[in-house]
Amino acid sequence: MEATINGGIIYFVETGERGRLPVLFVHGFPFSSAMWDSQMEAVGRRCRAIACDIRGLGRSEVGDGQYTIEGHVDDLIGLLDRLEIDKTVVVGLSMGGYIALRTLERNPERFLAAVLCDTRAEADDNAGKLKRANGAASVKRHGAAAFAESFLPAVFAPESLRTKPEAVKLIKSIIAATPPLAIAGHLIAMAGRTDTTASLAAIGVPTLIMVGENDTLTPPALARAMHERIPGSKLYLVPGAGHMSNLENPEFFNSRLLEFLEGIAGG
């Protein structure tokens, strides 16, 4: 389905009954809502599950390629308004977690609970900003397929690259089909994002944190730091997983997610 949000076309998928607990999935960089297919199927049996393509990625409109995390927050709130959802559970992975954290900071009244996966509250340091700038220049020079080849080893654990060929193929195909302009624009957006660390202690909704035990991009130490700052939060390390924990160990991921959502729906 498509909706015009803040002047651009945002694509989203929805499953489950509308009267049930709404759960909004926000994907990572530079992926699409397709990365959540397993979770949409599992959660959609019990909740109203929605997964959107972030502006510029998946089937959403690329536009001018000038993105900000703040603009993505605007889109998230705009989509909730469009779907007439007053409060939701947000599930964000990696860049989706950056967007979720900033939305929780700016619009806390719109959330019932949060699930933060393979993400971090800290902004990039100078080395991180330069790495993203170099990545933006490289993808514009060499194209999305080459970017995908170099990116896969960073987001999948070595064992997953060997044993999860369908997940690897999915992510590779999504990245390769993404316009270089959009990939570069999101790298710059992430480099310019704000630091949400100071607001973690103010998160007043139930929060579940999950991270792949072998995640090297947003390692477990950063997840533990969030867990220590967010009151009453729960933390799980996803066995055998790297940065794509929901795809590398969907059985464990879905089990912990469904347990958490049952507590929210029952509460």
PDB file of C-alpha atoms in Angstrom, residues 118 157-160 210-221 223-224 235-245 248-249 252:
ATOM      1  CA  ASP A 118      21.044  -3.909  16.974  1.00  0.00           C
ATOM      2  CA  ALA A 157      28.067 -13.008  11.277  1.00  0.00           C
ATOM      3  CA  PRO A 158      30.629 -15.146   9.394  1.00  0.00           C
ATOM      4  CA  GLU A 159      28.681 -18.312  10.180  1.00  0.00           C
ATOM      5  CA  SER A 160      25.448 -16.757   8.899  1.00  0.00           C
ATOM      6  CA  MET A 210      17.869  -7.274  21.415  1.00  0.00           C
ATOM      7  CA  VAL A 211      21.294  -7.546  19.819  1.00  0.00           C
ATOM      8  CA  GLY A 212      23.155 -10.274  17.987  1.00  0.00           C
ATOM      9  CA  GLU A 213      25.843 -11.736  20.202  1.00  0.00           C
ATOM     10  CA  ASN A 214      28.282 -11.375  17.277  1.00  0.00           C
ATOM     11  CA  ASP A 215      27.156  -7.920  16.152  1.00  0.00           C
ATOM     12  CA  THR A 216      30.277  -5.864  15.385  1.00  0.00           C
ATOM     13  CA  LEU A 217      28.504  -2.730  14.094  1.00  0.00           C
ATOM     14  CA  THR A 218      26.431  -2.106  17.229  1.00  0.00           C
ATOM     15  CA  PRO A 219      27.997  -4.586  19.660  1.00  0.00           C
ATOM     16  CA  PRO A 220      26.406  -5.980  22.814  1.00  0.00           C
ATOM     17  CA  ALA A 221      28.332  -3.511  24.997  1.00  0.00           C
ATOM     18  CA  ALA A 223      23.059  -2.565  24.014  1.00  0.00           C
ATOM     19  CA  ARG A 224      24.016  -3.115  27.655  1.00  0.00           C
ATOM     20  CA  LEU A 235      17.920  -7.176  27.230  1.00  0.00           C
ATOM     21  CA  TYR A 236      18.517 -10.335  25.214  1.00  0.00           C
ATOM     22  CA  LEU A 237      21.575 -11.376  23.209  1.00  0.00           C
ATOM     23  CA  VAL A 238      20.508 -13.256  20.097  1.00  0.00           C
ATOM     24  CA  PRO A 239      22.606 -16.439  19.840  1.00  0.00           C
ATOM     25  CA  GLY A 240      24.741 -16.888  16.728  1.00  0.00           C
ATOM     26  CA  ALA A 241      23.565 -13.617  15.166  1.00  0.00           C
ATOM     27  CA  GLY A 242      25.413 -10.592  13.872  1.00  0.00           C
ATOM     28  CA  HIS A 243      23.810  -7.251  13.035  1.00  0.00           C
ATOM     29  CA  MET A 244      20.804  -8.813  11.239  1.00  0.00           C
ATOM     30  CA  SER A 245      19.566 -10.623  14.332  1.00  0.00           C
ATOM     31  CA  GLU A 248      20.010 -14.742  11.408  1.00  0.00           C
ATOM     32  CA  ASN A 249      18.088 -16.300  14.296  1.00  0.00           C
ATOM     33  CA  PHE A 252      14.866 -16.814  19.047  1.00  0.00           C
TER      34      PHE A 252
END
